[in-house]
Tab-separated table of C-alpha atoms in Angstrom:
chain	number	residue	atom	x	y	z
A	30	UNK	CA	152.153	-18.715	-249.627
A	31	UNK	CA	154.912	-19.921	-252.344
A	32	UNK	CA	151.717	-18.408	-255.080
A	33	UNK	CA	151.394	-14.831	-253.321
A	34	UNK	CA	154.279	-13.205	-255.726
A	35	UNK	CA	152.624	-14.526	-258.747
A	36	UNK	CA	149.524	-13.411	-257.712
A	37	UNK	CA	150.533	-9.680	-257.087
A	38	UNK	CA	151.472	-9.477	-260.345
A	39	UNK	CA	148.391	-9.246	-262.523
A	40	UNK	CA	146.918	-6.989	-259.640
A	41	UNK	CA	149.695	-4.714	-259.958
A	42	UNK	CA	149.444	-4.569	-263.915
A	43	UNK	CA	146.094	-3.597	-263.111
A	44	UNK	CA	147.401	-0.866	-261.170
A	45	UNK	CA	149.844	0.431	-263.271
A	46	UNK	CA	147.026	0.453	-266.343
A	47	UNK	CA	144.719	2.313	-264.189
A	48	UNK	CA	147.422	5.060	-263.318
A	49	UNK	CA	148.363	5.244	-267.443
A	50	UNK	CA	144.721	5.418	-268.303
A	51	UNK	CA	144.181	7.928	-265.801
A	52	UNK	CA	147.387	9.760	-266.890
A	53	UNK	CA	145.717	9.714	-270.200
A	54	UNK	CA	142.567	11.043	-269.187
A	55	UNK	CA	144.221	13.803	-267.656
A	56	UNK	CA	146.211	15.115	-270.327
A	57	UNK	CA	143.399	14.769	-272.955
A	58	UNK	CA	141.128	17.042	-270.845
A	59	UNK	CA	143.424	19.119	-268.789
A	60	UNK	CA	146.095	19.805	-271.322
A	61	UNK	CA	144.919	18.556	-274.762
A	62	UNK	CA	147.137	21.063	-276.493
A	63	UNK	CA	150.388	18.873	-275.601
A	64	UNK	CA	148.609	15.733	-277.696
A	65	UNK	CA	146.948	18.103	-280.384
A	66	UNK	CA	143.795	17.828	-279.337
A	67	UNK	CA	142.628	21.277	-277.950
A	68	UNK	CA	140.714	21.723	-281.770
A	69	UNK	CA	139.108	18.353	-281.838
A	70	UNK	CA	135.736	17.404	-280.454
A	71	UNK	CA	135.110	16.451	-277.860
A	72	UNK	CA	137.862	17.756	-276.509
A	73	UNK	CA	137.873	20.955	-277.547
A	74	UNK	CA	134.836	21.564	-275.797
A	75	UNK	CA	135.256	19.876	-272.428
A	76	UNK	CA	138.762	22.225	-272.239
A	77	UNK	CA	137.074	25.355	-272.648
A	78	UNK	CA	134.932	24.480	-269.429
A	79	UNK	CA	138.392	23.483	-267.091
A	80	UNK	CA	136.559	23.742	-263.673
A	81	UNK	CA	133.819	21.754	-264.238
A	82	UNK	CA	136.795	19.390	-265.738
A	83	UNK	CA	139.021	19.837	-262.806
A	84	UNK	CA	135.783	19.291	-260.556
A	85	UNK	CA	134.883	16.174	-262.063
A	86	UNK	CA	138.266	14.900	-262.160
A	87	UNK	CA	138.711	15.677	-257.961
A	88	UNK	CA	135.020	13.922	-257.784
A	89	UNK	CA	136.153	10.740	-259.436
A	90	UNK	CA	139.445	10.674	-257.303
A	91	UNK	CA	137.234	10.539	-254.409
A	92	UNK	CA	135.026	7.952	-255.691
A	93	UNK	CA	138.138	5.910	-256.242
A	94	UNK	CA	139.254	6.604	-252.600
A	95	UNK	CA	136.113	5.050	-250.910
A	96	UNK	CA	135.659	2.521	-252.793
A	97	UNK	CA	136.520	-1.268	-251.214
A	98	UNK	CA	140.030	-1.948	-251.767
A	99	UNK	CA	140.846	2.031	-252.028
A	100	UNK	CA	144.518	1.802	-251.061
A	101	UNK	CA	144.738	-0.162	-254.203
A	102	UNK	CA	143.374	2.799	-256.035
A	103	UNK	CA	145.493	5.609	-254.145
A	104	UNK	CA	147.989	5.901	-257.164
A	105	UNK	CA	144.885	6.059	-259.813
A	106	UNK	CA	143.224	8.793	-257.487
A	107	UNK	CA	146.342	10.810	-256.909
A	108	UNK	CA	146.710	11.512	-260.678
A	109	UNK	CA	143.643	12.058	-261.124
A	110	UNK	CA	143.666	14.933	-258.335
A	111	UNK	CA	147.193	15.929	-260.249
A	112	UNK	CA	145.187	16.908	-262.930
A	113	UNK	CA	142.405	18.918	-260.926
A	114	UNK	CA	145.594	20.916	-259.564
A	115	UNK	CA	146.891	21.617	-262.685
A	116	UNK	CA	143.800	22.889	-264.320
A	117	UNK	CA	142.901	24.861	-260.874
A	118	UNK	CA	147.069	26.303	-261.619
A	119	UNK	CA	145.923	27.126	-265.290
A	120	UNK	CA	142.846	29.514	-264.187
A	121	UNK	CA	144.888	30.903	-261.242
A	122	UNK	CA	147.718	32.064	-263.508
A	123	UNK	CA	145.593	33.438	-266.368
A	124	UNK	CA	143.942	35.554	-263.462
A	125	UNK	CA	141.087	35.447	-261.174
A	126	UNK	CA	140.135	38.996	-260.262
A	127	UNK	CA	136.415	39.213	-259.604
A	128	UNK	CA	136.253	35.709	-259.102
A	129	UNK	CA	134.315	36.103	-255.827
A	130	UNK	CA	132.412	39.212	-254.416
A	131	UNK	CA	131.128	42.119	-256.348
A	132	UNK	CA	131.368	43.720	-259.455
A	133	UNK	CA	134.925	46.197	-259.921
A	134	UNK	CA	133.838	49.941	-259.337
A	135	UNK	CA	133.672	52.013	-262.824
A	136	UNK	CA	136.806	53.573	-263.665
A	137	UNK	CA	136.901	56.776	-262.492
A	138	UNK	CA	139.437	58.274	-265.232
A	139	UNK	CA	138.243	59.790	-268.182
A	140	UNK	CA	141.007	59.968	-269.961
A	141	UNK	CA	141.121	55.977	-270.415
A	142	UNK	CA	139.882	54.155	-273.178
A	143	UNK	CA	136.397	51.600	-271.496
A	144	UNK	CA	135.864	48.522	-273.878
A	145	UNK	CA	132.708	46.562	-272.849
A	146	UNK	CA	131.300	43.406	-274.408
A	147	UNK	CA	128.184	41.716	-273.815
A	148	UNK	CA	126.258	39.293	-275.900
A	149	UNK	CA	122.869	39.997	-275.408
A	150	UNK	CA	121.350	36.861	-276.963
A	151	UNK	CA	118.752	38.934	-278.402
A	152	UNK	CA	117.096	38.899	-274.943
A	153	UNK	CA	118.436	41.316	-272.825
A	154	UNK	CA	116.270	44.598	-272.356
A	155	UNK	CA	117.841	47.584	-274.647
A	156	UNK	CA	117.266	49.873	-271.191
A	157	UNK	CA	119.392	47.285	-269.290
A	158	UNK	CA	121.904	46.995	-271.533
A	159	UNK	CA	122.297	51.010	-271.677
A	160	UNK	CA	122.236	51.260	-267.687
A	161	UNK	CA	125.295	48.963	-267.685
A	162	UNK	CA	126.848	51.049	-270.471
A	163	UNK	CA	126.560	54.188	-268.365
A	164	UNK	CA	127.512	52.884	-265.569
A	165	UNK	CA	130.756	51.480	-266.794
A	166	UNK	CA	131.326	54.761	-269.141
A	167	UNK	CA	132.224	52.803	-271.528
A	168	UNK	CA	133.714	54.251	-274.627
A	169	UNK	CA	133.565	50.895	-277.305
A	170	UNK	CA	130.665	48.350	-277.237
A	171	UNK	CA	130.468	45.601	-278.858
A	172	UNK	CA	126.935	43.751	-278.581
A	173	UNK	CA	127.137	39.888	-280.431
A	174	UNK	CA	123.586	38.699	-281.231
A	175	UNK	CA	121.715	42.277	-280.505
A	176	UNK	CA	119.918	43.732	-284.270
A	177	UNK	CA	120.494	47.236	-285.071
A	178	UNK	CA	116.834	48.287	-283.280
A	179	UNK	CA	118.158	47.055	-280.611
A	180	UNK	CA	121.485	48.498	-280.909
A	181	UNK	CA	119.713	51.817	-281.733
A	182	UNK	CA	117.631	51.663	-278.165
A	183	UNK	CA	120.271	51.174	-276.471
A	184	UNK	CA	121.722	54.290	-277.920
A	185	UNK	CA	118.549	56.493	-277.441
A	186	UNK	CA	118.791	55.612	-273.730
A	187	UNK	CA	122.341	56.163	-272.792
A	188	UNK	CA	122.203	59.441	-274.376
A	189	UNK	CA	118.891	60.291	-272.519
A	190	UNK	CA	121.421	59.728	-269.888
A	191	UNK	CA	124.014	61.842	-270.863
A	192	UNK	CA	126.079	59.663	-272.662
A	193	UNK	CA	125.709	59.926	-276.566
A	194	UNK	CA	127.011	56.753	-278.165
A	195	UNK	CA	127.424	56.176	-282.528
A	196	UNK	CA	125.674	52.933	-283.423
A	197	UNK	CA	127.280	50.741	-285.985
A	198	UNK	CA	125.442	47.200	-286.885
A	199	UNK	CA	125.080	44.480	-289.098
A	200	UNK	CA	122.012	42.242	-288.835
A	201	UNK	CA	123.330	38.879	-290.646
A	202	UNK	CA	122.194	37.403	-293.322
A	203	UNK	CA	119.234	35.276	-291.870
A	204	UNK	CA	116.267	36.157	-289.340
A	205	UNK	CA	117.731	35.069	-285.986
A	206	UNK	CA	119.695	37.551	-283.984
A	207	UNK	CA	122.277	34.820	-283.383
A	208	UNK	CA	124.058	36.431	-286.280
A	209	UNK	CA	123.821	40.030	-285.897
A	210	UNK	CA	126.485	42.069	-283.892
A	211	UNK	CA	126.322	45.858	-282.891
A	212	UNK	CA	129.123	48.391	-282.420
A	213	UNK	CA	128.444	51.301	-280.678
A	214	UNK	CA	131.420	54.420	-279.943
A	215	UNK	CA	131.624	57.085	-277.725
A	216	UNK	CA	130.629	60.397	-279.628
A	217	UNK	CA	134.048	61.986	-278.459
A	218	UNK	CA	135.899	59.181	-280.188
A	219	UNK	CA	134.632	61.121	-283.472
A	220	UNK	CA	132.555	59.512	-286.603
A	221	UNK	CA	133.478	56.260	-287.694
A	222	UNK	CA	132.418	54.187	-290.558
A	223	UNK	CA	132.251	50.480	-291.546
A	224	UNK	CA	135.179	49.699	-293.805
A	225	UNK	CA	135.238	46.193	-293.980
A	226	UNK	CA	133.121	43.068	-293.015
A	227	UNK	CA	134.661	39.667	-291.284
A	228	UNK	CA	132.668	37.388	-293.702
A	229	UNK	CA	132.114	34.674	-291.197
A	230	UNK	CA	129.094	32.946	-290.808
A	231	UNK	CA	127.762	35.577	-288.244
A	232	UNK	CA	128.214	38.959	-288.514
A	233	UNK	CA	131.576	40.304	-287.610
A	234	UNK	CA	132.742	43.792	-289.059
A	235	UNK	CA	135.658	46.582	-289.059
A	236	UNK	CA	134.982	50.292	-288.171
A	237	UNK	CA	137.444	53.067	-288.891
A	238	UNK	CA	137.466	56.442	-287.500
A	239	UNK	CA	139.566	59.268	-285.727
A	240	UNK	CA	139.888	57.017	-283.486
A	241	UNK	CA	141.396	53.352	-282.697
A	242	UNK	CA	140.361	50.918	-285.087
A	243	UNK	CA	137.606	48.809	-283.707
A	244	UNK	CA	136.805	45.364	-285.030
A	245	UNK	CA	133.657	43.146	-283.521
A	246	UNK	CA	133.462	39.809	-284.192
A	247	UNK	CA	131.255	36.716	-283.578
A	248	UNK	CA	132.928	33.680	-284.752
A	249	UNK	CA	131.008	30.391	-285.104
A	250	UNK	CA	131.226	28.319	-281.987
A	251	UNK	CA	132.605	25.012	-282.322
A	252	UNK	CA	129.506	22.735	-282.131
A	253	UNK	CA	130.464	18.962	-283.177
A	254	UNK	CA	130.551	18.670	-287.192
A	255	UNK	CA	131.351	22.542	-287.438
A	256	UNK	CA	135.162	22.693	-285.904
A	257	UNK	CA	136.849	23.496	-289.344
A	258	UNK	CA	134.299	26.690	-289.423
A	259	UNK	CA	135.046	27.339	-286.055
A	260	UNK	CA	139.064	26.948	-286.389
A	261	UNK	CA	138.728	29.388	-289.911
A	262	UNK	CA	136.342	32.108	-288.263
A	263	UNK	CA	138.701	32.229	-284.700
A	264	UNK	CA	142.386	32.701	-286.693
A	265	UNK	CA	140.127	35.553	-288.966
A	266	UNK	CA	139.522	37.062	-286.042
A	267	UNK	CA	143.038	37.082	-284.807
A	268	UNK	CA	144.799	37.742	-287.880
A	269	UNK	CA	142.554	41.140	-288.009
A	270	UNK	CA	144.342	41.928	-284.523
A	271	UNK	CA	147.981	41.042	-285.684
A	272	UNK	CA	147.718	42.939	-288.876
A	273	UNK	CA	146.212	46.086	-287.897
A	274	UNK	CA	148.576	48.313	-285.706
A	275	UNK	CA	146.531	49.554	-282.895
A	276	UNK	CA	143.852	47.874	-283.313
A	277	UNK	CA	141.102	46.660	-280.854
A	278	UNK	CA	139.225	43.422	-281.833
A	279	UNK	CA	135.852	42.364	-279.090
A	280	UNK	CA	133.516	40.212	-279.470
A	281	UNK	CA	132.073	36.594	-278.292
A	282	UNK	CA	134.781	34.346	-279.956
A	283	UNK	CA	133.748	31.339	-278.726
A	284	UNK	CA	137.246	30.582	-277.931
A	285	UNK	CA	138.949	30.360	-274.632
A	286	UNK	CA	143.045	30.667	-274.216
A	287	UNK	CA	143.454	27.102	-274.842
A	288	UNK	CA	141.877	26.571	-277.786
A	289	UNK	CA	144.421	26.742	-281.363
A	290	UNK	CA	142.935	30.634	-282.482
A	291	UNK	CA	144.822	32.035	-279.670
A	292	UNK	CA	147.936	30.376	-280.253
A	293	UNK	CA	148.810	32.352	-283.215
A	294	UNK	CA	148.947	35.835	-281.068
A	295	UNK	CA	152.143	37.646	-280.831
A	296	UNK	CA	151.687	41.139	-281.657
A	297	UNK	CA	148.199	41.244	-279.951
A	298	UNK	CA	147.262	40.129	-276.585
A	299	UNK	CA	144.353	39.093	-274.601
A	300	UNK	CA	143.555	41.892	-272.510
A	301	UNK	CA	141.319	39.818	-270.164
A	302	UNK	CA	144.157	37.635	-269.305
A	303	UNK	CA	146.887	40.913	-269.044
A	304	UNK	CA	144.108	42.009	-266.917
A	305	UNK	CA	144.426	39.468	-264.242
A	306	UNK	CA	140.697	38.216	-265.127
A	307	UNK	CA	141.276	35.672	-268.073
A	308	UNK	CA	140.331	32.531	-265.714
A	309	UNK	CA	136.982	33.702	-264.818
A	310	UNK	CA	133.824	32.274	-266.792
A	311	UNK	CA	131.822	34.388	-269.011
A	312	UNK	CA	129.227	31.519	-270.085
A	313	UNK	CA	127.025	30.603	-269.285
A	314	UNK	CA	126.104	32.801	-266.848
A	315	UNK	CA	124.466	30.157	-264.928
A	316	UNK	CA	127.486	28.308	-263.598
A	317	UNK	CA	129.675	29.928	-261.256
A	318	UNK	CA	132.349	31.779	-262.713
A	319	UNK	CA	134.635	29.601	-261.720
A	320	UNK	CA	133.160	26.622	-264.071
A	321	UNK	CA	132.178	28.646	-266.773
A	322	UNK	CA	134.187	29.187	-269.735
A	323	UNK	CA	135.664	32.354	-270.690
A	324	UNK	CA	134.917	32.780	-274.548
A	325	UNK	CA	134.182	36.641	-274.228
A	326	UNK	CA	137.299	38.760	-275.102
A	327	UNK	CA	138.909	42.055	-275.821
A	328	UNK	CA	142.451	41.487	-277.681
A	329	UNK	CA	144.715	44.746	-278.628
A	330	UNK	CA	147.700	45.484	-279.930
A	331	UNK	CA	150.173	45.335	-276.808
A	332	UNK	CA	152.403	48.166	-278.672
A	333	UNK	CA	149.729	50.653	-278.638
A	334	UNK	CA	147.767	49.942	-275.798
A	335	UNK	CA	148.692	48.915	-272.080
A	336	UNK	CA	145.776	47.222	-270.563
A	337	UNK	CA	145.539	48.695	-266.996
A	338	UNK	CA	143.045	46.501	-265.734
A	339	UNK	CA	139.754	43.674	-267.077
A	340	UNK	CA	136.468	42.726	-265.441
A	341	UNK	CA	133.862	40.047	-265.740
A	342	UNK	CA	130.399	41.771	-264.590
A	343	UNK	CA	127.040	40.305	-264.119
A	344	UNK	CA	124.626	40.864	-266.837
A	345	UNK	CA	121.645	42.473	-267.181
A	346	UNK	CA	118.843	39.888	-267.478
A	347	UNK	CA	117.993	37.540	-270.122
A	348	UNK	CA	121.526	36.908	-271.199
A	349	UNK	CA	123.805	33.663	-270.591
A	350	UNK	CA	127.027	35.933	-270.900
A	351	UNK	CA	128.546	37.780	-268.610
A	352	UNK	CA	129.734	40.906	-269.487
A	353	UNK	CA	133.636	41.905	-270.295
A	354	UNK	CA	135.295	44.907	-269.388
A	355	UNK	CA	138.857	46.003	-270.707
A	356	UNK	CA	140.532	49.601	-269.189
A	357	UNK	CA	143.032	50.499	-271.768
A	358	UNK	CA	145.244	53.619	-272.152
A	359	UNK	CA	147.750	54.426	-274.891
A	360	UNK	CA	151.692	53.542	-274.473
């Protein structure tokens, strides 16, 4: 009995190694920004998913829980289901509206400004695409991964139904769709005009008008051997925001609020997040939206516009993203 001290010991450093590693694990993949790693691979990626990370972290407590000799593992588990919480806090604070039931009703004002972005994938039907559009009455579109032909049909129809959109688009430099991106404005915002191009390695692109200034963009996602393209293409895209008073930049950004793009906002804010929906997964479509990761967004300049309200919608078929909504009126 004299030996049973000495013998605790090396269990408990076991212990106690478990609960660091585990504390660890947690920070790399729940808050990865505190150790620098939220624009590193694999991390990077695993972050921008943060309920399937949260999920799998509550899965593995459990594990650890049943297993023989699971009051051993208690501490392990408990940090381990620390991190779930915090991630699950994360989501809840950046907003969860539309995280269960059905779609938000179309606003009914007219006098508000209707962003809507969808990336199409080059799939969805141009009909569908336009029935949404309509239905949502919305003002700005911005379309990532949809060719001008498209962009055009999609035009043709709304106004068929009454609602006559201008169709701005750039096609990319290669033949996949991937890097094309369409624009298309309300005709009672007046004519607008391309005036400048993003320069990215898909098509992103600036259109001036009577209007707001409306910028769509499609950075490069960050896919393992590509980050520095993805980091360069994501601050573009925000710097466009900060240095444009007014301005309105959509698009599939590939980014989520975590990530380091975002971190560089001040003047310009994501309006899915001052909407109350900037937790809820936009891709893929697949997962529920409370694993998927929410890389579709709508950020303005805060001093021009007051976001009254965001929405994630179900899209049309034969896309992976769901679509974004912003309501927006001037200050």
């Amino acid at each position: 009995m004299t030996d049973a001290p000495g013998r605790r010991r090396p269990v408990r450093r076991a212990h106690a190694v478990g609960v660091l590693l585990a504390g660890v694990l947690v920070l790399a993949l729940v808050l990865p920004g505190l150790l620098g790693l939220n624009g590193v691979t694999p991390f990077a990626q695993a972050v921008a998913l943060r309920g399937v990370v949260g999920l799998s972290l509550a899965g593995l407590a459990a594990l650890l829980v049943v297993l023989p000799g699971r009051r051993a593992t208690w501490p392990t588990a408990a940090v381990l289901l620390a991190g779930a919480a915090i991630g699950t806090g994360v989501l809840l604070e950046r907003g969860t509206v539309g995280l269960v039931g059905p779609d938000a009703p179309p606003v009914a004002d007219a006098t508000a400004l209707v962003v809507l972005v969808l990336n199409t994938q080059d799939s969805a039907r141009p009909d569908d695409v336009a029935r949404l559009v309509v239905e949502r009455r919305a003002d700005v579109v911005v379309l990532p991964e949809t060719r001008s032909r498209d962009a055009a049909r999609v035009a043709a129809a709304t106004s068929a139904a009454g609602w006559p959109l201008q169709v701005l688009a750039d096609d990319g430099a290669g033949p996949s769709a991937t890097g094309a991106t369409a624009l298309l404005l309300a005709e009672g915002l007046g004519h607008y005009e391309v005036t400048g191009r993003q320069g990215g390695t898909l098509a992103g692109f600036t259109a001036t008008g009577k209007g707001p200034e409306v910028t769509a963009v499609h950075p490069f996602p960050p896919l393992p051997g590509a980050t520095a393209t993805w980091h360069e293409e994501g601050a573009v895209a925000v710097a466009t925001c900060e240095a444009t008073p007014g301005a309105i930049v959509a698009g599939d950004f590939n980014t989520t609020p975590d990530h380091p793009a975002f971190a560089g906002l001040s003047r310009c804010v994501l309006a899915t997040v001052e909407g109350g929906a900037g937790g809820v997964g936009t891709w893929p479509a697949r997962l529920p939206r409370a694993l998927g990761a929410p890389i579709d967004h709508v950020l303005v300049d805060a001093r021009t516009w007051r976001v009254e309200r965001a929405a994630v919608l179900n899209p049309p078929a034969g896309t992976d993203h769901r679509a974004v909504e912003v309501v927006l009126r001037s200050r």
